[in-house]
PDB file of C-alpha atoms in Angstrom:
ATOM      1  CA  UNK A 197      67.540 -40.650 -94.912  1.00  0.00           C
ATOM      2  CA  UNK A 198      67.216 -37.671 -97.438  1.00  0.00           C
ATOM      3  CA  UNK A 199      69.292 -34.540 -97.282  1.00  0.00           C
ATOM      4  CA  UNK A 200      66.086 -32.599 -96.779  1.00  0.00           C
ATOM      5  CA  UNK A 201      65.278 -34.621 -93.761  1.00  0.00           C
ATOM      6  CA  UNK A 202      68.793 -34.272 -92.274  1.00  0.00           C
ATOM      7  CA  UNK A 203      68.621 -30.491 -92.734  1.00  0.00           C
ATOM      8  CA  UNK A 204      65.205 -30.277 -91.014  1.00  0.00           C
ATOM      9  CA  UNK A 205      66.404 -32.447 -88.010  1.00  0.00           C
ATOM     10  CA  UNK A 206      69.612 -30.259 -87.713  1.00  0.00           C
ATOM     11  CA  UNK A 207      67.400 -27.189 -87.684  1.00  0.00           C
ATOM     12  CA  UNK A 208      65.195 -28.772 -85.094  1.00  0.00           C
ATOM     13  CA  UNK A 209      68.050 -29.410 -82.744  1.00  0.00           C
ATOM     14  CA  UNK A 210      69.249 -25.884 -82.987  1.00  0.00           C
ATOM     15  CA  UNK A 211      65.831 -24.647 -82.422  1.00  0.00           C
ATOM     16  CA  UNK A 212      65.427 -26.751 -79.384  1.00  0.00           C
ATOM     17  CA  UNK A 213      68.618 -25.467 -77.911  1.00  0.00           C
ATOM     18  CA  UNK A 214      67.588 -21.911 -78.497  1.00  0.00           C
ATOM     19  CA  UNK A 215      64.203 -22.545 -77.010  1.00  0.00           C
ATOM     20  CA  UNK A 216      65.835 -24.014 -73.996  1.00  0.00           C
ATOM     21  CA  UNK A 217      68.040 -21.093 -73.471  1.00  0.00           C
ATOM     22  CA  UNK A 218      64.913 -18.975 -73.357  1.00  0.00           C
ATOM     23  CA  UNK A 219      63.169 -21.128 -70.767  1.00  0.00           C
ATOM     24  CA  UNK A 220      66.297 -22.076 -68.729  1.00  0.00           C
ATOM     25  CA  UNK A 221      67.911 -19.800 -66.195  1.00  0.00           C
ATOM     26  CA  UNK A 222      71.195 -18.183 -66.896  1.00  0.00           C
ATOM     27  CA  UNK A 223      72.337 -19.742 -63.657  1.00  0.00           C
ATOM     28  CA  UNK A 224      74.044 -22.609 -65.371  1.00  0.00           C
ATOM     29  CA  UNK A 225      77.003 -21.508 -67.454  1.00  0.00           C
ATOM     30  CA  UNK A 226      79.751 -24.263 -67.148  1.00  0.00           C
ATOM     31  CA  UNK A 227      79.855 -27.304 -69.273  1.00  0.00           C
ATOM     32  CA  UNK A 228      81.039 -30.756 -68.119  1.00  0.00           C
ATOM     33  CA  UNK A 229      80.273 -34.448 -68.747  1.00  0.00           C
ATOM     34  CA  UNK A 230      80.466 -35.155 -65.089  1.00  0.00           C
ATOM     35  CA  UNK A 231      77.593 -34.314 -62.551  1.00  0.00           C
ATOM     36  CA  UNK A 232      78.321 -31.339 -60.269  1.00  0.00           C
ATOM     37  CA  UNK A 233      76.562 -30.243 -57.204  1.00  0.00           C
ATOM     38  CA  UNK A 234      73.758 -28.066 -58.616  1.00  0.00           C
ATOM     39  CA  UNK A 235      74.344 -25.319 -56.160  1.00  0.00           C
ATOM     40  CA  UNK A 236      77.827 -24.775 -57.716  1.00  0.00           C
ATOM     41  CA  UNK A 237      76.071 -23.895 -60.892  1.00  0.00           C
ATOM     42  CA  UNK A 238      73.902 -21.189 -59.352  1.00  0.00           C
ATOM     43  CA  UNK A 239      74.765 -17.574 -59.669  1.00  0.00           C
ATOM     44  CA  UNK A 240      75.277 -15.858 -56.291  1.00  0.00           C
ATOM     45  CA  UNK A 241      72.139 -13.755 -56.840  1.00  0.00           C
ATOM     46  CA  UNK A 242      69.978 -17.035 -56.941  1.00  0.00           C
ATOM     47  CA  UNK A 243      71.426 -18.651 -53.862  1.00  0.00           C
ATOM     48  CA  UNK A 244      69.445 -18.797 -50.708  1.00  0.00           C
ATOM     49  CA  UNK A 245      71.208 -17.700 -47.497  1.00  0.00           C
ATOM     50  CA  UNK A 246      71.726 -20.565 -45.058  1.00  0.00           C
ATOM     51  CA  UNK A 247      68.607 -21.416 -43.046  1.00  0.00           C
ATOM     52  CA  UNK A 248      66.147 -19.097 -44.796  1.00  0.00           C
ATOM     53  CA  UNK A 249      62.855 -20.124 -46.420  1.00  0.00           C
ATOM     54  CA  UNK A 250      62.306 -20.083 -50.154  1.00  0.00           C
ATOM     55  CA  UNK A 251      59.336 -17.611 -50.263  1.00  0.00           C
ATOM     56  CA  UNK A 252      57.681 -17.308 -53.570  1.00  0.00           C
ATOM     57  CA  UNK A 253      54.486 -15.771 -54.942  1.00  0.00           C
ATOM     58  CA  UNK A 254      51.753 -17.923 -56.510  1.00  0.00           C
ATOM     59  CA  UNK A 255      52.556 -16.445 -59.950  1.00  0.00           C
ATOM     60  CA  UNK A 256      56.293 -17.251 -59.479  1.00  0.00           C
ATOM     61  CA  UNK A 257      55.498 -20.802 -58.213  1.00  0.00           C
ATOM     62  CA  UNK A 258      53.338 -21.444 -61.272  1.00  0.00           C
ATOM     63  CA  UNK A 259      55.960 -20.115 -63.624  1.00  0.00           C
ATOM     64  CA  UNK A 260      58.559 -22.604 -62.205  1.00  0.00           C
ATOM     65  CA  UNK A 261      56.111 -25.565 -62.418  1.00  0.00           C
ATOM     66  CA  UNK A 262      55.373 -24.597 -65.976  1.00  0.00           C
ATOM     67  CA  UNK A 263      59.000 -24.503 -66.915  1.00  0.00           C
ATOM     68  CA  UNK A 264      59.593 -27.838 -65.256  1.00  0.00           C
ATOM     69  CA  UNK A 265      56.661 -29.539 -67.177  1.00  0.00           C
ATOM     70  CA  UNK A 266      57.866 -28.047 -70.513  1.00  0.00           C
ATOM     71  CA  UNK A 267      61.473 -29.273 -70.055  1.00  0.00           C
ATOM     72  CA  UNK A 268      60.353 -32.671 -68.734  1.00  0.00           C
ATOM     73  CA  UNK A 269      57.521 -33.533 -71.027  1.00  0.00           C
ATOM     74  CA  UNK A 270      58.195 -31.493 -74.171  1.00  0.00           C
ATOM     75  CA  UNK A 271      61.743 -30.364 -74.745  1.00  0.00           C
ATOM     76  CA  UNK A 272      63.790 -33.230 -73.215  1.00  0.00           C
ATOM     77  CA  UNK A 273      61.948 -36.010 -75.163  1.00  0.00           C
ATOM     78  CA  UNK A 274      62.291 -34.034 -78.385  1.00  0.00           C
ATOM     79  CA  UNK A 275      66.104 -33.511 -77.815  1.00  0.00           C
ATOM     80  CA  UNK A 276      66.525 -37.144 -76.842  1.00  0.00           C
ATOM     81  CA  UNK A 277      64.829 -38.245 -80.159  1.00  0.00           C
ATOM     82  CA  UNK A 278      67.284 -36.004 -82.104  1.00  0.00           C
ATOM     83  CA  UNK A 279      70.268 -37.248 -80.160  1.00  0.00           C
ATOM     84  CA  UNK A 280      69.286 -40.831 -80.928  1.00  0.00           C
ATOM     85  CA  UNK A 281      68.948 -40.086 -84.643  1.00  0.00           C
ATOM     86  CA  UNK A 282      72.436 -38.276 -84.530  1.00  0.00           C
ATOM     87  CA  UNK A 283      74.051 -41.117 -82.681  1.00  0.00           C
ATOM     88  CA  UNK A 284      73.003 -43.587 -85.528  1.00  0.00           C
ATOM     89  CA  UNK A 285      74.917 -41.600 -88.064  1.00  0.00           C
ATOM     90  CA  UNK A 286      78.429 -43.071 -87.252  1.00  0.00           C
ATOM     91  CA  UNK A 287      81.392 -41.476 -85.621  1.00  0.00           C
ATOM     92  CA  UNK A 288      80.125 -39.473 -82.646  1.00  0.00           C
ATOM     93  CA  UNK A 289      83.430 -37.583 -81.901  1.00  0.00           C
ATOM     94  CA  UNK A 290      82.970 -35.391 -84.902  1.00  0.00           C
ATOM     95  CA  UNK A 291      79.174 -35.414 -85.025  1.00  0.00           C
ATOM     96  CA  UNK A 292      77.982 -31.914 -84.387  1.00  0.00           C
ATOM     97  CA  UNK A 293      74.296 -32.862 -83.920  1.00  0.00           C
ATOM     98  CA  UNK A 294      75.151 -35.554 -81.417  1.00  0.00           C
ATOM     99  CA  UNK A 295      77.570 -33.281 -79.507  1.00  0.00           C
ATOM    100  CA  UNK A 296      75.187 -30.313 -79.550  1.00  0.00           C
ATOM    101  CA  UNK A 297      72.248 -32.502 -78.417  1.00  0.00           C
ATOM    102  CA  UNK A 298      74.203 -34.076 -75.532  1.00  0.00           C
ATOM    103  CA  UNK A 299      75.219 -30.662 -74.322  1.00  0.00           C
ATOM    104  CA  UNK A 300      71.587 -29.460 -74.313  1.00  0.00           C
ATOM    105  CA  UNK A 301      70.391 -32.578 -72.465  1.00  0.00           C
ATOM    106  CA  UNK A 302      72.976 -31.927 -69.664  1.00  0.00           C
ATOM    107  CA  UNK A 303      71.677 -28.384 -69.434  1.00  0.00           C
ATOM    108  CA  UNK A 304      68.171 -29.643 -69.328  1.00  0.00           C
ATOM    109  CA  UNK A 305      68.767 -32.163 -66.626  1.00  0.00           C
ATOM    110  CA  UNK A 306      70.673 -29.682 -64.533  1.00  0.00           C
ATOM    111  CA  UNK A 307      67.922 -27.269 -64.670  1.00  0.00           C
ATOM    112  CA  UNK A 308      65.363 -29.997 -63.894  1.00  0.00           C
ATOM    113  CA  UNK A 309      67.299 -30.923 -60.690  1.00  0.00           C
ATOM    114  CA  UNK A 310      67.488 -27.285 -59.815  1.00  0.00           C
ATOM    115  CA  UNK A 311      63.748 -26.687 -60.209  1.00  0.00           C
ATOM    116  CA  UNK A 312      63.065 -29.889 -58.342  1.00  0.00           C
ATOM    117  CA  UNK A 313      64.901 -28.767 -55.321  1.00  0.00           C
ATOM    118  CA  UNK A 314      63.507 -25.204 -55.539  1.00  0.00           C
ATOM    119  CA  UNK A 315      59.929 -26.469 -55.795  1.00  0.00           C
ATOM    120  CA  UNK A 316      60.444 -28.899 -52.940  1.00  0.00           C
ATOM    121  CA  UNK A 317      61.367 -26.219 -50.536  1.00  0.00           C
ATOM    122  CA  UNK A 318      59.168 -23.450 -51.992  1.00  0.00           C
ATOM    123  CA  UNK A 319      56.779 -21.692 -49.498  1.00  0.00           C
ATOM    124  CA  UNK A 320      54.102 -19.934 -51.402  1.00  0.00           C
ATOM    125  CA  UNK A 321      52.992 -16.548 -49.981  1.00  0.00           C
ATOM    126  CA  UNK A 322      50.031 -14.806 -51.487  1.00  0.00           C
ATOM    127  CA  UNK A 323      50.577 -11.051 -51.295  1.00  0.00           C
ATOM    128  CA  UNK A 324      46.768 -10.430 -51.313  1.00  0.00           C
ATOM    129  CA  UNK A 325      46.476 -12.285 -48.034  1.00  0.00           C
ATOM    130  CA  UNK A 326      48.758  -9.858 -46.142  1.00  0.00           C
ATOM    131  CA  UNK A 327      46.870  -8.579 -43.103  1.00  0.00           C
ATOM    132  CA  UNK A 328      49.245  -5.673 -42.326  1.00  0.00           C
ATOM    133  CA  UNK A 329      48.851  -3.974 -45.634  1.00  0.00           C
ATOM    134  CA  UNK A 330      50.192  -0.677 -44.438  1.00  0.00           C
ATOM    135  CA  UNK A 331      53.615  -2.193 -43.756  1.00  0.00           C
ATOM    136  CA  UNK A 332      56.213  -3.670 -46.129  1.00  0.00           C
ATOM    137  CA  UNK A 333      56.408  -7.402 -46.319  1.00  0.00           C
ATOM    138  CA  UNK A 334      56.966 -10.009 -48.926  1.00  0.00           C
ATOM    139  CA  UNK A 335      54.939  -9.328 -52.040  1.00  0.00           C
ATOM    140  CA  UNK A 336      54.636  -5.566 -51.469  1.00  0.00           C
ATOM    141  CA  UNK A 337      55.001  -3.228 -54.333  1.00  0.00           C
ATOM    142  CA  UNK A 338      56.794  -0.081 -52.835  1.00  0.00           C
ATOM    143  CA  UNK A 339      57.374   3.254 -54.408  1.00  0.00           C
ATOM    144  CA  UNK A 340      60.485   5.057 -53.076  1.00  0.00           C
ATOM    145  CA  UNK A 341      61.786   8.512 -53.350  1.00  0.00           C
ATOM    146  CA  UNK A 342      65.618   9.092 -53.267  1.00  0.00           C
ATOM    147  CA  UNK A 343      67.557  12.205 -51.818  1.00  0.00           C
ATOM    148  CA  UNK A 344      66.949  14.036 -55.072  1.00  0.00           C
ATOM    149  CA  UNK A 345      63.230  13.279 -55.137  1.00  0.00           C
ATOM    150  CA  UNK A 346      63.450  10.848 -57.985  1.00  0.00           C
ATOM    151  CA  UNK A 347      60.935   7.954 -57.598  1.00  0.00           C
ATOM    152  CA  UNK A 348      61.359   4.251 -58.390  1.00  0.00           C
ATOM    153  CA  UNK A 349      58.819   1.381 -57.755  1.00  0.00           C
ATOM    154  CA  UNK A 350      59.910  -2.123 -56.767  1.00  0.00           C
ATOM    155  CA  UNK A 351      58.107  -5.340 -55.937  1.00  0.00           C
ATOM    156  CA  UNK A 352      59.495  -7.635 -53.271  1.00  0.00           C
ATOM    157  CA  UNK A 353      59.537 -11.160 -54.609  1.00  0.00           C
ATOM    158  CA  UNK A 354      61.245 -14.560 -54.139  1.00  0.00           C
ATOM    159  CA  UNK A 355      64.844 -15.206 -55.073  1.00  0.00           C
ATOM    160  CA  UNK A 356      63.728 -17.189 -58.100  1.00  0.00           C
ATOM    161  CA  UNK A 357      61.454 -14.317 -59.279  1.00  0.00           C
ATOM    162  CA  UNK A 358      64.115 -11.471 -59.260  1.00  0.00           C
ATOM    163  CA  UNK A 359      63.922  -9.445 -62.487  1.00  0.00           C
ATOM    164  CA  UNK A 360      65.464  -5.984 -62.092  1.00  0.00           C
ATOM    165  CA  UNK A 361      64.262  -4.965 -65.507  1.00  0.00           C
ATOM    166  CA  UNK A 362      60.677  -5.253 -64.137  1.00  0.00           C
ATOM    167  CA  UNK A 363      61.611  -3.858 -60.708  1.00  0.00           C
ATOM    168  CA  UNK A 364      61.302  -7.129 -58.968  1.00  0.00           C
ATOM    169  CA  UNK A 365      63.795  -7.390 -56.164  1.00  0.00           C
ATOM    170  CA  UNK A 366      64.650 -10.412 -53.953  1.00  0.00           C
ATOM    171  CA  UNK A 367      63.251 -10.347 -50.543  1.00  0.00           C
ATOM    172  CA  UNK A 368      66.791 -11.125 -49.222  1.00  0.00           C
ATOM    173  CA  UNK A 369      68.353  -8.148 -51.031  1.00  0.00           C
ATOM    174  CA  UNK A 370      69.864  -5.235 -48.926  1.00  0.00           C
ATOM    175  CA  UNK A 371      67.108  -2.766 -50.061  1.00  0.00           C
ATOM    176  CA  UNK A 372      64.323  -5.211 -49.398  1.00  0.00           C
ATOM    177  CA  UNK A 373      65.505  -6.163 -45.958  1.00  0.00           C
ATOM    178  CA  UNK A 374      65.721  -2.550 -45.108  1.00  0.00           C
ATOM    179  CA  UNK A 375      62.197  -1.892 -46.056  1.00  0.00           C
ATOM    180  CA  UNK A 376      60.587  -4.896 -44.241  1.00  0.00           C
ATOM    181  CA  UNK A 377      57.996  -3.688 -41.619  1.00  0.00           C
ATOM    182  CA  UNK A 378      58.524  -0.064 -42.702  1.00  0.00           C
ATOM    183  CA  UNK A 379      55.394   2.090 -43.456  1.00  0.00           C
ATOM    184  CA  UNK A 380      54.604   4.830 -45.880  1.00  0.00           C
ATOM    185  CA  UNK A 381      56.352   7.989 -44.873  1.00  0.00           C
ATOM    186  CA  UNK A 382      59.193   6.173 -43.268  1.00  0.00           C
ATOM    187  CA  UNK A 383      62.816   6.831 -44.182  1.00  0.00           C
ATOM    188  CA  UNK A 384      65.198   3.898 -44.508  1.00  0.00           C
ATOM    189  CA  UNK A 385      68.847   3.475 -45.094  1.00  0.00           C
ATOM    190  CA  UNK A 386      70.403   0.543 -46.942  1.00  0.00           C
ATOM    191  CA  UNK A 387      73.797  -0.226 -48.412  1.00  0.00           C
ATOM    192  CA  UNK A 388      74.080  -0.239 -52.119  1.00  0.00           C
ATOM    193  CA  UNK A 389      77.134  -0.925 -54.298  1.00  0.00           C
ATOM    194  CA  UNK A 390      77.799   2.870 -54.388  1.00  0.00           C
ATOM    195  CA  UNK A 391      77.481   3.160 -50.631  1.00  0.00           C
ATOM    196  CA  UNK A 392      74.874   3.972 -48.035  1.00  0.00           C
ATOM    197  CA  UNK A 393      71.630   5.474 -49.433  1.00  0.00           C
ATOM    198  CA  UNK A 394      68.558   6.850 -47.882  1.00  0.00           C
ATOM    199  CA  UNK A 395      65.086   6.617 -49.425  1.00  0.00           C
ATOM    200  CA  UNK A 396      61.469   7.694 -48.305  1.00  0.00           C
ATOM    201  CA  UNK A 397      58.647   5.337 -48.722  1.00  0.00           C
ATOM    202  CA  UNK A 398      55.994   7.035 -50.952  1.00  0.00           C
ATOM    203  CA  UNK A 399      53.483   4.171 -51.086  1.00  0.00           C
ATOM    204  CA  UNK A 400      52.907   0.620 -50.164  1.00  0.00           C
ATOM    205  CA  UNK A 401      50.653  -1.517 -52.277  1.00  0.00           C
ATOM    206  CA  UNK A 402      49.764  -5.218 -52.425  1.00  0.00           C
ATOM    207  CA  UNK A 403      47.075  -5.189 -55.159  1.00  0.00           C
ATOM    208  CA  UNK A 404      49.649  -4.549 -57.960  1.00  0.00           C
ATOM    209  CA  UNK A 405      51.937  -7.387 -56.878  1.00  0.00           C
ATOM    210  CA  UNK A 406      52.427 -10.330 -59.299  1.00  0.00           C
TER     211      UNK A 406
END
């Protein structure tokens, strides 16, 4: 095999690893050759409380399925091919391509197991089907005003859809639980890391939920 081909394959495995990091959740951080219970690899923010349903929006459910299909049908076969090539090059103990590829395969397999479990117990809830649109329930986009009058907007989503950068908060979070069943104009209190806070509900909207 020419040096040029080897360089291309080495670049491919690095690219596959970086692509996988983009698709895979940050929930998995520890490395080991042995299988662990997947729940041990999940950050506390992603864990479901005992006995609660795994509510998720249609868009969130579609994203999880798309990630699963990509990992299973595109990335994993690609990494397996690269690992097979690397294994044929001799001593595996000092073969960086082989070690790097096997590590990525473990990450992919853990993520696939996690996604399988989550999709199996997912209960899809379409915000647009909400009958009591004047109250806060799963899928609502809520604008809140704090004690100083500053406004922030949050969308209540599933545990696997949480994205604080976009204002998407889990429905099991303290603030979301405090908001459930409240209406526009209501004042609610919830416990934040900085202590108890009080906010007023400025608006409730389901049309802008994603």
